[in-house]
Coordinates of C-alpha atoms and ligand atoms in Angstrom, one line a residue:
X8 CA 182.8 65.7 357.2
X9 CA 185.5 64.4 354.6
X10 CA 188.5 64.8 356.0
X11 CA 190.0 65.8 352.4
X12 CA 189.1 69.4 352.1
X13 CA 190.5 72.6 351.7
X14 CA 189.7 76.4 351.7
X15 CA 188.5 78.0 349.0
X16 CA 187.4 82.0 348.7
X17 CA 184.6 81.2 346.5
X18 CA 181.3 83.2 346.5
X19 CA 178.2 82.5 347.0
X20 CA 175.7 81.5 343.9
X21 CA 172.3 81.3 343.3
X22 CA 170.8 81.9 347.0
X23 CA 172.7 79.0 348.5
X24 CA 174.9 79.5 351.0
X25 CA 178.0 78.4 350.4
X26 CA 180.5 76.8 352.9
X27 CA 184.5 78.0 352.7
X28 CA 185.7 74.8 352.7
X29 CA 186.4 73.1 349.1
X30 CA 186.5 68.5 349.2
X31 CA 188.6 67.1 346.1
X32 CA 186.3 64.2 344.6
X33 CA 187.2 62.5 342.0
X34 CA 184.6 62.2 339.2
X35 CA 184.3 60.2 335.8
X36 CA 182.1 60.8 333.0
X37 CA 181.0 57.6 332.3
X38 CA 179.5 55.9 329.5
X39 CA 176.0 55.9 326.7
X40 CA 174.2 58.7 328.3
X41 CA 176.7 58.9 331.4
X42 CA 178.6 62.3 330.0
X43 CA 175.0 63.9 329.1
X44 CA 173.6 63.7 332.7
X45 CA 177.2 64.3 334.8
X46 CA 177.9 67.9 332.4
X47 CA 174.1 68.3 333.5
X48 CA 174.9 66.9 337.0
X49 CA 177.9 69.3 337.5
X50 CA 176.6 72.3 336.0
X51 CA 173.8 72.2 338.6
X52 CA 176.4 71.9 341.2
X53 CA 178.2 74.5 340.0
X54 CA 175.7 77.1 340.0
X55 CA 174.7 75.8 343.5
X56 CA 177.8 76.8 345.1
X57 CA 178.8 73.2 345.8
X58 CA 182.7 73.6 346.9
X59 CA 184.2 70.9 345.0
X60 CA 187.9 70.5 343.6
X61 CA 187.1 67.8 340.8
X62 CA 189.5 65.6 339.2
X63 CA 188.5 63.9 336.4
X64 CA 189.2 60.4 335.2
X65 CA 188.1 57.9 332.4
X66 CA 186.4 54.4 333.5
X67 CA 184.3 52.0 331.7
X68 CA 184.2 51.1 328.3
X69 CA 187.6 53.1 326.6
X70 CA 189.2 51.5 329.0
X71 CA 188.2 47.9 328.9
X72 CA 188.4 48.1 324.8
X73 CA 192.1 49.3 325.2
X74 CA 193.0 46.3 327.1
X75 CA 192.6 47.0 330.6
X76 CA 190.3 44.0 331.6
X77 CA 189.4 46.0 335.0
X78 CA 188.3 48.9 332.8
X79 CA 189.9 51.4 335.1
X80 CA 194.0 52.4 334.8
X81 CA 196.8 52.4 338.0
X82 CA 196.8 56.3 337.5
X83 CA 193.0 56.4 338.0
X84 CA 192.8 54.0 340.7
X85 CA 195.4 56.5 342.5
X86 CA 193.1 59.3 341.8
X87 CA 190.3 57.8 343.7
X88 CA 192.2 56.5 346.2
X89 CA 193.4 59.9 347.2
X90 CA 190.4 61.5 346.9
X91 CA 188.2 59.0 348.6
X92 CA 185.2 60.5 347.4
X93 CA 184.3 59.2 343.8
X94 CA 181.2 60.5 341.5
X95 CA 181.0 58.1 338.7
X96 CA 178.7 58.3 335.6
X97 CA 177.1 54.6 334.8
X98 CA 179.1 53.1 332.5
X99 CA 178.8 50.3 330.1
X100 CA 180.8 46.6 330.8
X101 CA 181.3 45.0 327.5
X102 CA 179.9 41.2 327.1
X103 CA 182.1 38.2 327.2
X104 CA 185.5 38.6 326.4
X105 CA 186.6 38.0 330.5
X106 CA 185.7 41.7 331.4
X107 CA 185.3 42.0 335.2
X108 CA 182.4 44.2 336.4
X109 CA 184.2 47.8 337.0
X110 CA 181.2 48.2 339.6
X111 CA 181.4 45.4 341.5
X112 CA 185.1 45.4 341.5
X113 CA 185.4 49.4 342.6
X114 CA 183.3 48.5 345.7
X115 CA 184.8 45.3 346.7
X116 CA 188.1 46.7 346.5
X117 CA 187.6 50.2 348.0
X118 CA 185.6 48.3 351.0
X119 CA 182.0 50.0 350.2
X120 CA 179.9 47.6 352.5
X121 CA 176.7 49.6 352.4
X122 CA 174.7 50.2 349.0
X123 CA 172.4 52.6 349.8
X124 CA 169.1 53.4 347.7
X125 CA 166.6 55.7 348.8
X126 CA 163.4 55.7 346.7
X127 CA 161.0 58.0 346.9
X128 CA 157.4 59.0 345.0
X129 CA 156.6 62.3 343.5
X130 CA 153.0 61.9 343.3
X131 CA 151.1 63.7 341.5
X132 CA 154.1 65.3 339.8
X133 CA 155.5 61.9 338.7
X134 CA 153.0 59.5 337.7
X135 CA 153.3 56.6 339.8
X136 CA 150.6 54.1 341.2
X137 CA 152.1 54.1 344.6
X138 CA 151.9 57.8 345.7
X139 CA 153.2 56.7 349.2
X140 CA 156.5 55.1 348.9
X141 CA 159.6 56.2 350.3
X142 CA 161.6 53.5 351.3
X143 CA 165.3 53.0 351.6
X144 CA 167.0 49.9 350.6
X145 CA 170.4 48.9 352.2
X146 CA 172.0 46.4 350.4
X147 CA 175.3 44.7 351.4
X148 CA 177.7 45.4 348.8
X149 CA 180.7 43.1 348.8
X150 CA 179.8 39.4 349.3
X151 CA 177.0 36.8 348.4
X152 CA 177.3 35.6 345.0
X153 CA 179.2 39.3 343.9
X154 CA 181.9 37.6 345.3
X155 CA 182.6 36.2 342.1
X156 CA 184.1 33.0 342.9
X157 CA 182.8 30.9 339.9
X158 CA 184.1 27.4 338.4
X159 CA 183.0 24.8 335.5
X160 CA 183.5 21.7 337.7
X161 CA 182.5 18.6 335.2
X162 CA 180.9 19.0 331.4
X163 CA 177.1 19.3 333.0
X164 CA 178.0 22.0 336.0
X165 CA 179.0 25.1 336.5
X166 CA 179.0 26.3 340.4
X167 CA 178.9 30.3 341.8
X168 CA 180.1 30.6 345.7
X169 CA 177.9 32.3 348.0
X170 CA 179.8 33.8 350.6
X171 CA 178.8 35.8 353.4
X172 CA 180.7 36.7 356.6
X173 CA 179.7 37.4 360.2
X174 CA 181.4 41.0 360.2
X175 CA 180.1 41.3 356.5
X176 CA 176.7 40.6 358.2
X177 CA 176.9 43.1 361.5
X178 CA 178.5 45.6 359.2
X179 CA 176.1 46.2 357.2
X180 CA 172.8 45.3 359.1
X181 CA 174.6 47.7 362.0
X182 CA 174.6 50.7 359.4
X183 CA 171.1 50.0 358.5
X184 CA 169.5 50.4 362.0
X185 CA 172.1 53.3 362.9
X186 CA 170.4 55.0 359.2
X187 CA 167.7 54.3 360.1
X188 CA 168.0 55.8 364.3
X189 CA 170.0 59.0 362.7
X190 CA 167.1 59.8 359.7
X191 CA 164.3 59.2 362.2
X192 CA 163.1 56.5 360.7
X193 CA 160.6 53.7 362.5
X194 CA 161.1 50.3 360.9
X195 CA 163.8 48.1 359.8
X196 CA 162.7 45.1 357.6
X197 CA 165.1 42.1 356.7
X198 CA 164.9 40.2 353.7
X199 CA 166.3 36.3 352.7
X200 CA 165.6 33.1 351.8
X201 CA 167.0 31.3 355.2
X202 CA 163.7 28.7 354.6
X203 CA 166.1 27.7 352.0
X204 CA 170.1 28.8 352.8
X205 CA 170.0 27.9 356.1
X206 CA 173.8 28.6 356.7
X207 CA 174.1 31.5 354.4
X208 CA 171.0 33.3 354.8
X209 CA 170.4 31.9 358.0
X210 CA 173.9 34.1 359.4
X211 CA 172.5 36.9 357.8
X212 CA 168.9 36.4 359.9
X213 CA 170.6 35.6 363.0
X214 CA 172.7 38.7 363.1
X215 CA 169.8 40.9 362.1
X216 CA 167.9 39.1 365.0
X217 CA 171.3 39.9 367.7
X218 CA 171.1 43.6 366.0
X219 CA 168.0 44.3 366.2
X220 CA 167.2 44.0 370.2
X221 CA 170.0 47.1 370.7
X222 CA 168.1 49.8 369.1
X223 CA 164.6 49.3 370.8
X224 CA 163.0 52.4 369.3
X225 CA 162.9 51.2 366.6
X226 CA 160.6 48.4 364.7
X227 CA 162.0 45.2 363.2
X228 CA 160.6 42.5 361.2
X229 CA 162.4 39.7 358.7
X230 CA 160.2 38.4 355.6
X231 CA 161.3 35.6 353.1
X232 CA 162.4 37.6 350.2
X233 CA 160.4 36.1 347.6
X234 CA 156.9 37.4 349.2
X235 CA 158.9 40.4 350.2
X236 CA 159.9 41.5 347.0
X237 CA 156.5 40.8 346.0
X238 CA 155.0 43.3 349.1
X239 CA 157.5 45.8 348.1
X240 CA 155.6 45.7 344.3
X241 CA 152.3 45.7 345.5
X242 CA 152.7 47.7 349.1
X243 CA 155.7 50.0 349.2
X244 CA 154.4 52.2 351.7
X245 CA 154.6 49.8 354.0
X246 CA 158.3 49.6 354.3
X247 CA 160.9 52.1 355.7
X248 CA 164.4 50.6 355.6
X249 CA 165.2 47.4 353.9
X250 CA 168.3 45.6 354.2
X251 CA 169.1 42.6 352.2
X252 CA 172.0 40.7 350.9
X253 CA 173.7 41.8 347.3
X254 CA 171.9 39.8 345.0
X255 CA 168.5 40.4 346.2
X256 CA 169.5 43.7 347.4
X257 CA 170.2 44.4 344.0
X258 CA 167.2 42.9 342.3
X259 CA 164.6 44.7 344.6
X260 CA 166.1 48.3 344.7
X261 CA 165.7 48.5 340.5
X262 CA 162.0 47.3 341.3
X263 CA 161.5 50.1 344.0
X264 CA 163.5 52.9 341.7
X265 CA 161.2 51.6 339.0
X266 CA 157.6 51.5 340.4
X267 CA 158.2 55.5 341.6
X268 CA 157.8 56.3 338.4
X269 CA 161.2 55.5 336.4
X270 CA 164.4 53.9 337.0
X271 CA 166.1 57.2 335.6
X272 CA 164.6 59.1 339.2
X273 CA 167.1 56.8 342.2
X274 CA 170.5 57.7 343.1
X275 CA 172.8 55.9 345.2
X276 CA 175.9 55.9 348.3
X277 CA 177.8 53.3 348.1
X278 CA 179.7 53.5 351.5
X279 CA 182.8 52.7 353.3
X280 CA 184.8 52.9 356.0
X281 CA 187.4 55.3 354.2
X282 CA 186.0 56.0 350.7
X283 CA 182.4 56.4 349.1
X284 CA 181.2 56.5 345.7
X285 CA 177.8 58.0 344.4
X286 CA 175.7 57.5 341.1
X287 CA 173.1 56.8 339.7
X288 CA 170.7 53.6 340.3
X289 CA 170.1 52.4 336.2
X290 CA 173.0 51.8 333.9
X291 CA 174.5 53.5 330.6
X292 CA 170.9 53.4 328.9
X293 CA 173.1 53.0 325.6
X294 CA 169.7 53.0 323.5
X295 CA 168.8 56.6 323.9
X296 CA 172.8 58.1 324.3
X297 CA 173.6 61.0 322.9
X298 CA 170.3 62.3 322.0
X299 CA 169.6 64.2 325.0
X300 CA 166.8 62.9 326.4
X301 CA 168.1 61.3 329.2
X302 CA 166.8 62.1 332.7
X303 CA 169.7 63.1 334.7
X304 CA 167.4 62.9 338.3
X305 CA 169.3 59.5 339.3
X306 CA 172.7 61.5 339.3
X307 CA 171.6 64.4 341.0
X308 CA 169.9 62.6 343.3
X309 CA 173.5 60.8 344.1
X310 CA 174.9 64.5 344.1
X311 CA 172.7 65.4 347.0
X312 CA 173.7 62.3 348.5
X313 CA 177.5 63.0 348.4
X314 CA 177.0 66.5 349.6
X315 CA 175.3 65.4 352.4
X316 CA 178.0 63.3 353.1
X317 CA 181.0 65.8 352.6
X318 CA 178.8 67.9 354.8
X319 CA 177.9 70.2 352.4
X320 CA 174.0 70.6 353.6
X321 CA 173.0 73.9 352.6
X322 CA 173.8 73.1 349.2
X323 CA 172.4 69.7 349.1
X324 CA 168.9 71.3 350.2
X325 CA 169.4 74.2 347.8
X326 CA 170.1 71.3 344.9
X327 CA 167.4 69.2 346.2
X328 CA 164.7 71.8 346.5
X329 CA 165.1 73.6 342.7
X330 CA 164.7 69.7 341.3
X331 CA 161.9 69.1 343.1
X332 CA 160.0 72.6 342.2
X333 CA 161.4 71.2 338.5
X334 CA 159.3 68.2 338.8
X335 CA 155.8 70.4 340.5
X336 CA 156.4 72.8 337.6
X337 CA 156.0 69.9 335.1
X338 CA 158.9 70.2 333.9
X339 CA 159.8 66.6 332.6
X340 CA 162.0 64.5 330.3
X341 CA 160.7 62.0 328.9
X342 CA 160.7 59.4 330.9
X343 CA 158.3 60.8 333.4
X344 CA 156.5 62.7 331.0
X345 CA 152.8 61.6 331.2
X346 CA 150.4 64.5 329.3
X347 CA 148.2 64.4 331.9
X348 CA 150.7 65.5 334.7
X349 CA 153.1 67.0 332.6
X350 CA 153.9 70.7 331.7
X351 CA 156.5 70.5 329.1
X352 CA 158.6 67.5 328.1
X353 CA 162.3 68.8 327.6
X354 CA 165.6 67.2 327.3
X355 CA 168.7 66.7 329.4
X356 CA 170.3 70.4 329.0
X357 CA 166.9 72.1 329.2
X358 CA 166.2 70.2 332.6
X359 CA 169.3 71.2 334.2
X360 CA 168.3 75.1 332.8
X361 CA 165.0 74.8 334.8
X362 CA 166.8 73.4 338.2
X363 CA 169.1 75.9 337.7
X364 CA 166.8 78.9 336.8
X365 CA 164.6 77.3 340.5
X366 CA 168.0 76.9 342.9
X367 CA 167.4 79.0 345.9
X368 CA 163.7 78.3 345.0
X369 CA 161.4 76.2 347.7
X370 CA 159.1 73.2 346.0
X371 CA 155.6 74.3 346.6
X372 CA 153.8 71.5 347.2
X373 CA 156.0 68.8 348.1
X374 CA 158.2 69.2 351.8
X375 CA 161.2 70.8 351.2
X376 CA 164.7 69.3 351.8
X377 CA 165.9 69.4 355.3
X378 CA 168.9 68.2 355.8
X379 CA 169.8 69.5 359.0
X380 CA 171.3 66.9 361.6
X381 CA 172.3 64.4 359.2
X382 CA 175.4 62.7 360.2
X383 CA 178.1 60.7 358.8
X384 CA 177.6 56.9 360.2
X385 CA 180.4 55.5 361.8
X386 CA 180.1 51.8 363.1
X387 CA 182.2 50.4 365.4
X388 CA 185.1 48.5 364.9
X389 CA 184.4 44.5 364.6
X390 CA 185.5 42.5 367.1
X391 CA 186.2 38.8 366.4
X392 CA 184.2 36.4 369.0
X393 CA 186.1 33.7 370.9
X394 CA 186.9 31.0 368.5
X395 CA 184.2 28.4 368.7
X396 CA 185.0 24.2 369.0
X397 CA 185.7 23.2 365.6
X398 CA 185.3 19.5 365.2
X399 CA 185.7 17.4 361.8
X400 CA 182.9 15.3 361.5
X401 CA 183.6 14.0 357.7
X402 CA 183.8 15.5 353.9
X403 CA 182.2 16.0 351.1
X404 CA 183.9 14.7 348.1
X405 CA 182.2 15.9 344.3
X406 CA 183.0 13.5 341.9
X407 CA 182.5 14.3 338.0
X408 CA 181.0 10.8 336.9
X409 CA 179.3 10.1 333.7
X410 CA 177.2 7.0 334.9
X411 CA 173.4 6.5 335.9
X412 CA 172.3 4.4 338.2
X413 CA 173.8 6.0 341.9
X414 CA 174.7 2.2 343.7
X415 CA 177.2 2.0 341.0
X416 CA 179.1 4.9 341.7
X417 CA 178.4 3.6 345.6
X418 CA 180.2 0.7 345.2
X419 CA 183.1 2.7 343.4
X420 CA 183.2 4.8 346.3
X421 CA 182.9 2.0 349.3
X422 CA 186.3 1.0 347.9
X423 CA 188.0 4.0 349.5
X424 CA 186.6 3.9 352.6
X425 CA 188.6 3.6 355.8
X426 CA 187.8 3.2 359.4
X427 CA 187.3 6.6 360.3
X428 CA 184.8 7.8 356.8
X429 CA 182.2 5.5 355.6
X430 CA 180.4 6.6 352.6
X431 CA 176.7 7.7 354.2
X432 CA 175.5 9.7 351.3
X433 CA 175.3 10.7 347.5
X434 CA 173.2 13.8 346.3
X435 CA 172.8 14.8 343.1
X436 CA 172.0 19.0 342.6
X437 CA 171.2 18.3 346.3
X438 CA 169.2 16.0 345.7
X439 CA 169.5 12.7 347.9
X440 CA 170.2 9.5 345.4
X441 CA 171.6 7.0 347.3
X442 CA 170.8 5.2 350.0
X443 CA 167.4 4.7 348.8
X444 CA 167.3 7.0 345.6
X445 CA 164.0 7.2 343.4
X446 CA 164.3 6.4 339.8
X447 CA 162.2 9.8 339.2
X448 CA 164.7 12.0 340.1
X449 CA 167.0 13.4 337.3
X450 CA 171.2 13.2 337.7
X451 CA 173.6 15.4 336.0
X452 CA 177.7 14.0 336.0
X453 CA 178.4 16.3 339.4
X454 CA 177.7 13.9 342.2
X455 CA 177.8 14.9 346.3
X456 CA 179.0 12.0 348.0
X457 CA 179.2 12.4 351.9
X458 CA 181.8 10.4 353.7
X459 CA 180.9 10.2 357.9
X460 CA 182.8 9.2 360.4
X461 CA 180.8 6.5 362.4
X462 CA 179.4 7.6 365.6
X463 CA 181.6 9.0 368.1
X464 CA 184.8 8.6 366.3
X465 CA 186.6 11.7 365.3
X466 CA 188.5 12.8 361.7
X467 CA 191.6 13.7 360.9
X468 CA 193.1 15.3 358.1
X469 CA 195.2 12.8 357.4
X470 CA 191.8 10.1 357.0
X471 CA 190.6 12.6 354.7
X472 CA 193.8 12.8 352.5
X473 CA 193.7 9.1 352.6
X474 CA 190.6 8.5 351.0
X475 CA 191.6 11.3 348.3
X476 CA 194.9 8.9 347.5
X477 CA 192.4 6.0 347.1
X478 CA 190.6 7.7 345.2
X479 CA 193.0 8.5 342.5
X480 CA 194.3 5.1 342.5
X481 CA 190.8 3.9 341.8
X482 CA 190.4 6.4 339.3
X483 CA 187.6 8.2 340.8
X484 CA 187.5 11.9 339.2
X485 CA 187.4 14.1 342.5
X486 CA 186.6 17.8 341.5
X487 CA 186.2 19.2 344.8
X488 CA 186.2 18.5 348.8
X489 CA 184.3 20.5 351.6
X490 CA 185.2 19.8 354.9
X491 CA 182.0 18.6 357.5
X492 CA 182.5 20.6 361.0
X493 CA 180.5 21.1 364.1
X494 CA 181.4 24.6 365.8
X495 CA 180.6 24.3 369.4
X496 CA 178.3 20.9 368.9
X497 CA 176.3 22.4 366.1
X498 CA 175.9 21.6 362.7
X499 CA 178.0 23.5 359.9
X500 CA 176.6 22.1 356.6
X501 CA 173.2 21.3 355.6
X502 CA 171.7 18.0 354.6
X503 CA 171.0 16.4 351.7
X504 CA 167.6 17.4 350.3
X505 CA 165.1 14.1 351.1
X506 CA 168.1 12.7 353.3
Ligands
NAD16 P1 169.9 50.7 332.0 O1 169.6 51.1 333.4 O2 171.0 51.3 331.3 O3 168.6 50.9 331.1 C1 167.3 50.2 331.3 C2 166.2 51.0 330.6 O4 166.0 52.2 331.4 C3 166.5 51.5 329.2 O5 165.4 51.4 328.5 C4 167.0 52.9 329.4 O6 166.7 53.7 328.2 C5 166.2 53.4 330.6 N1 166.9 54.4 331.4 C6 168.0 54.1 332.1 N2 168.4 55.3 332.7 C7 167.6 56.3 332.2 C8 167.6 57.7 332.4 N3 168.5 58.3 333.2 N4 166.6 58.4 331.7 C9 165.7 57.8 331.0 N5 165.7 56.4 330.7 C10 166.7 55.7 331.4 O7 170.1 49.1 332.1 P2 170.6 48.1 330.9 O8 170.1 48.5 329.6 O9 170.3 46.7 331.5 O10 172.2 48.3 331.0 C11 172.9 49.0 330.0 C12 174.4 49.0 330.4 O11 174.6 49.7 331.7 C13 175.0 47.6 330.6 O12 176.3 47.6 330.0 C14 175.1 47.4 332.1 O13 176.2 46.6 332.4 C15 175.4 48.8 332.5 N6 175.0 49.1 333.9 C16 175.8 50.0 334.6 C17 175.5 50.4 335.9 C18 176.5 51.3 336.6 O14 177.4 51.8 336.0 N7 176.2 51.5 337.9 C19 174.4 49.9 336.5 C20 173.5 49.0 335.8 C21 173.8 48.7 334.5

């Protein structure tokens, strides 16, 4: 349970039964159709019993327009900070203009590692062709290409840094076996492209393979991501939890949410070690706002989520069980509405009237929420390994060079050689050009060219620095520098493609 509650003397509503203890969460209204489904969202809560002490504060767009580029104000970050349990309405990030994603950034800087996105089908109640499905995908949240280290290195090339981290790795592929041990569930499934990333991806696939062996009840498997995300399409039921670095993460929960019958049905946890933050899978859906249509399922599916977390359970099952009587009743906006299935299409007010009209109410057909025994996840703390031998083996020096033909820029480049790095390789996009380059392949002005040391001699920084001096001297327009190392013998960078 949150630690940040009190005791409140409110009475029981609606059948629920209602716990005496009242958690402040911090909650903002959002933006397009985010006010519509969080007055729906709350007034649902409300009649539930849910003990909440809301604060409200304004995020998103208002913000951004007035001129806070982070679209959210010191007074509201204090808000959520204090209240460590935020319940935000989607809101809308305006294009260009050097506005910083107000998601990413709230998740990244209040440490919520673990995205979590549980999709589920409602067949027959929600028209869907994959009746089966209920997976839940655990995406890492702070790192991979999110980290949103970007940089226009030369006229031709822009360049996004991938990062991802050892305890970013255990952190999050920990949580998802400990969810999956604590909700019963069989199978864990990995997901990346470490064919391709071998150092990126491949540290996210070894950790998942050093996880994995600890929790022997329960299955594992790792799949490339592309014919993964392709499985999940075509055979959802045959996943259970899925967990996945950010970008692909993000890509194939909005595909699950989607193919159970609407985008507008997923909610969300994103979790941390201190503070969490629930809402709703899609975005602001600024082409039907204010019309009240909008199906406010993804944020109450988020509420359930946070009172689960808070430990409010009897109210999370009450919740949970009048929405999905709503949805056997045919009760639908318009999103899921399908003639066939449906019994009345309504809008956003008149769908909250029906959940609230069914709370205390068991779904008929479908299982009913049990809730019981679901625990808050803590992980352990991480603990750093023994610092592994870090050798210098050579650098990578990007030049920005407007020529053609690679043995040109080779023969610039031999000029700053000293004893200790010898030029042993130029890539273009990755691509190997020199030695031995073929005419077919196709160079932009960002060139990768390798300097070695010969065999068994060591670098120092001060060789590398050297060659940088030269460099300048010779007029050689050096953009960048990655530093080669071996860690204990093996290999930290990857080779040139064809090299
Ligand atoms: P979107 O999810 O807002 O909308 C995609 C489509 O799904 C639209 O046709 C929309 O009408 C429909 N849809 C979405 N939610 C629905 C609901 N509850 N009921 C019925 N239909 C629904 O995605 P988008 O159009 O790509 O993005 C719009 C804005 O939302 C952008 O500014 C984007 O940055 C932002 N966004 C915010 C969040 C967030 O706050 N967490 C997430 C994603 C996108």
């Amino acid at each position: 349970m949150n630690a940040n509650t009190q005791i409140s003397q409110r009475p029981k509503a609606n059948g629920a039964k209602v716990s005496s203890v009242k958690t402040a969460i911090t909650v903002s209204y959002g933006d397009g159709i985010g006010p519509e489904i969080m007055e729906a969202t709350l007034r649902i809560l409300d009649a539930a019993g849910a003990q909440l002490d809301i604060d409200t504060i304004e995020v998103g767009e208002k913000v951004y327009t007035s001129g806070v580029t982070t679209g959210i104000s010191n007074t509201a970050w204090d808000t959520v900070r204090k209240n460590k349990i935020f319940f935000k309405g989607p809101i809308t990030t305006p294009q260009g203009g050097g506005y910083k994603s107000l998601n990413v950034t709230l998740r990244k800087t209040l440490g919520l590692y673990a995205n979590v996105r549980p999709c589920n089908s409602y067949y027959p109640f929600v028209d869907t062709r994959h009746p089966d499905m209920d997976v839940v995908i655990i995406r890492e949240n702070e790192e991979d290409l999110y980290a949103g280290i970007e940089h226009r290195q030369t006229d031709e090339v822009v360049q996004c840094l991938k990062l991802i981290t050892r305890p970013g790795c255990e952190r999050i592929i920990r949580y998802a076996f400990e969810y999956a041990k604590n909700q019963g569930r069989k199978k864990v499934t990995c997901m990346t492209k470490d064919n391709i990333m071998k150092q990126t991806d491949g540290l996210f696939h070894q950790v998942f393979r050093e996880i994995a062996p600890q929790y022997p009840d329960i299955q594992s498997e790792h799949l490339i991501v592309d014919i993964g995300t392709a499985l999940v399409a075509d055979s959802p039921e045959r996943f259970d939890v899925v967990v996945m670095p950010n970008l692909y993460g993000d890509i194939v929960s909005d595909v699950t949410s989607q193919i159970s019958g609407s985008v507008g049905l997923g909610g969300s946890a994103n979790i941390g070690t201190s503070c969490s933050m629930f809402e709703a899978i899609h975005g602001s859906a600024p082409d039907i706002a204010g019309k009240d249509i909008a199906n406010p399922s993804g944020l109450i599916q988020a509420a359930v989520m946070m009172l689960n977390h808070i430990g409010q359970f009897e109210v999370a099952e009450t919740v949970q069980n009048a929405w999905l009587r709503t949805l056997e009743q045919g009760i639908h906006t318009g999103d899921i509405y399908r003639k066939s299935q449906s019994k009345k299409r309504v809008g956003t007010r008149e769908f909250a009237d029906a959940i609230i009209a069914n709370l205390g109410v068991q779904p008929q057909f479908m299982s009913p929420a049990n809730f019981e025994g679901f625990q808050a996840i803590t992980l352990p703390e991480y603990t750093r390994r023994t610092a592994s031998k870090k050798e210098l083996k050579g650098v990578d020096v990007f030049v920005d060079w407007r020529g053609k033909d690679p043995d040109d820029l080779a023969a610039k480049l031999q000029v700053i050689e000293n004893p200790a790095l010898k030029l042993s390789m130029i890539t273009n996009r990755g691509v190997k050009v020199w030695p031995n380059g073929f005419d077919e392949t196709f160079c932009t002005d960002h060139w990768r060219c390798r300097f070695s040391a010969p065999k068994d001699l060591w670098v120092r920084k001060e060789d590398i620095i050297e060659v940088l001096q030269k460099a300048a001297i010779s007029n050689v327009d050096i953009i960048k520098t990655e530093n080669l190392y071996e860690f204990d013998g093996v290999r930290g960078y990857s080779l040139g493609q064809g090299q």
